[in-house]
Amino acid sequence: MKNTMMDFQLTLAPMLERAGTLYPTVQIVSRMPDRSLYRCTYADLVTRVRTLARALIAAGLQRGERVATLMWNHSVHLETYFGVPLAGGVIHTLNLRLPAQQLALIANHAGDRFLVVDEILLPAFQRFISDAPFERVFVHRTGSGPFDRYEDYEALLKTAPDDCALPQLNEYDAAAMCYTSGTTGDPKGVVYSHRALVLHSMALAMADSLAFSHNDSVMPVVPMFHANAWGFPYVATMVGAKQVLPGPYLDAESLLDLCQREQVTLATGVPTVWMAVCAELDKNPRHWRVAPGLRLAVGGSAPAESLIRRFDAHNIRLIHAWGMTESTPIASICRLRPSLGEMSEDEQYALRSTQGTPVPFMEARVISRTGPVPWDGKTMGEVQLRGPWVASSYFNMPELGDKWTPDGWLRTGDVVTVNEHGYLHIVDRTKDLIKSGGEWISSVDLENAIVGYAGVKEAAVIAVPHPKWDERPIAVIVAGEPKPKPEELNDFLAKRFAKWQLPDAYIFVEELPHTSTGKLLKSALRDRYRDYLNGHFSIAD
Ligand code: ADP
């Protein structure tokens, strides 16, 4: 029997058009490099997106060709999020924090044809221009600096012909691409279809996910070059929410200032960003008047339970989400549900710091060497994913095909346990797990416990080779005041962990290395402390 439904393509076009039609006056607020706030509306956005799409077509952009961006979070970046795909092209957001050489490699690998770059990022761009593939470079001008070598983005918009029709899009057309942040190896490219972006947005907006609404004022703090800012700009547009884009100012005070001024109700960022914001709130609790019921989505790495508790004390709800570039990125969100039954406060916090359950249409299975793991909250296995917004390959890297199982599931490389209700708890990334005397130790669990101790700002637990036990954990810690003593920390951890799981050493350092997306760069720490327990190490703490 043939169904009687229309053949309607799930593309970004109707998402944008609806915002322009139904929410023309809703604002998009951008923090500019001079710290002023620039305001435009969805009506403006739609006009400029259409203009950009026509200008790109007139400039010769062909279907599927890449337009790179090197920009902070602001309304022009949002324009390219829609304008490039509506022209039939693919927006490729370059990670401005990567070293120049890596940026050049990525832009060449992606085959980027044009680039749109923030004027304030020209110095970063100039470091890899000689190796970059771009045919034309358009500068989003915010200052008065001369840039004779490149074109003005606004001038590009002026070249848009009135009579240029936008292409008919298919939902399986490529719309965007990102590279992984390279925490465990070289960055790998993932190409998103219109359909993947649309369905991901629908799943995120749902009430039991992040409950996006047109009543919200949404602030993606996570950069728009990091996995599509976790889809936030698309979801906010889809529901007609106000958008607040922080530009280059990601320090705690600037973010809280924006939250207060623009009455932000939903924001997203990595734990390091929210740790700084929480510290500022703890320091000046009466100074900030944020919107009641503010929710902060957190992901990229696991937030400590203590951070969730501290935000609750400020009446701000931290919502934990997990995902990866390969899954557009969000795969699971942690929300408590009534069917969990009575729980103590401690049990609730413990559950809220897990990665939660897969969102609708995301399928997850957890596989150990002996097959699917039982839902007992103890047995570890790798979580594997399947779903309409999960990548089925990397862009032009056929040699990495074994990232997928023969039956088509993505091997995430994340080791998890599953509790009796199906909540996933990430124990570690495969490469970060510590194997001591044949037993696994979770570096993440130790880190999250250590940062819950007074005077600890940040902690990384890594495996170092050990002559007898193969590997042992050591903790590398950034301390504040009062600086904790190793014996005290050890006693504190001994209440929660078995003796053999406790770190063999507590090393205090000024700072820890991070990746371009704010994650702990454990590979650098492992290199640095490789010989620590073999006695060949000498470092002044
Ligand atoms: P990279 O793999 O280079 O870090 P991604 O930004 O795609 O690039 O990172 C995805 C990975 O980040 C996940 O596989 C997981 O290891 C980690 N991650 C993401 N969200 C969380 C979270 N909420 N808790 C713990 N780890 C997370």
PDB file of C-alpha atoms in Angstrom, residues 12 53 56 61 63 79-91 167 169 173-176 194 197 234:
ATOM      1  CA  LEU A  12      17.676  23.693   6.795  1.00  0.00           C
ATOM      2  CA  ALA A  53      23.479  32.126  -0.756  1.00  0.00           C
ATOM      3  CA  LEU A  56      28.020  32.425  -3.337  1.00  0.00           C
ATOM      4  CA  LEU A  61      30.155  27.856  -5.740  1.00  0.00           C
ATOM      5  CA  ARG A  63      26.901  21.865  -5.217  1.00  0.00           C
ATOM      6  CA  GLU A  79      24.479  33.546   8.497  1.00  0.00           C
ATOM      7  CA  THR A  80      27.079  31.209   7.053  1.00  0.00           C
ATOM      8  CA  TYR A  81      25.578  28.271   9.022  1.00  0.00           C
ATOM      9  CA  PHE A  82      22.497  28.656   6.814  1.00  0.00           C
ATOM     10  CA  GLY A  83      23.696  30.622   3.775  1.00  0.00           C
ATOM     11  CA  VAL A  84      26.338  28.154   2.608  1.00  0.00           C
ATOM     12  CA  PRO A  85      24.045  25.072   2.779  1.00  0.00           C
ATOM     13  CA  LEU A  86      21.165  26.994   1.175  1.00  0.00           C
ATOM     14  CA  ALA A  87      23.473  27.728  -1.753  1.00  0.00           C
ATOM     15  CA  GLY A  88      24.022  23.972  -2.044  1.00  0.00           C
ATOM     16  CA  GLY A  89      27.465  24.213  -0.437  1.00  0.00           C
ATOM     17  CA  VAL A  90      28.970  22.773   2.722  1.00  0.00           C
ATOM     18  CA  ILE A  91      29.994  24.982   5.616  1.00  0.00           C
ATOM     19  CA  PRO A 167      18.775  25.301  -5.552  1.00  0.00           C
ATOM     20  CA  LEU A 169      17.852  20.751  -1.821  1.00  0.00           C
ATOM     21  CA  ASP A 173      22.742  16.618   0.549  1.00  0.00           C
ATOM     22  CA  ALA A 174      25.853  17.495   2.539  1.00  0.00           C
ATOM     23  CA  ALA A 175      25.302  20.729   4.502  1.00  0.00           C
ATOM     24  CA  ALA A 176      28.152  21.058   7.003  1.00  0.00           C
ATOM     25  CA  HIS A 194      20.629  18.464   6.070  1.00  0.00           C
ATOM     26  CA  LEU A 197      21.070  18.430  11.302  1.00  0.00           C
ATOM     27  CA  TYR A 234      20.129  25.375  14.512  1.00  0.00           C
TER      28      TYR A 234
END
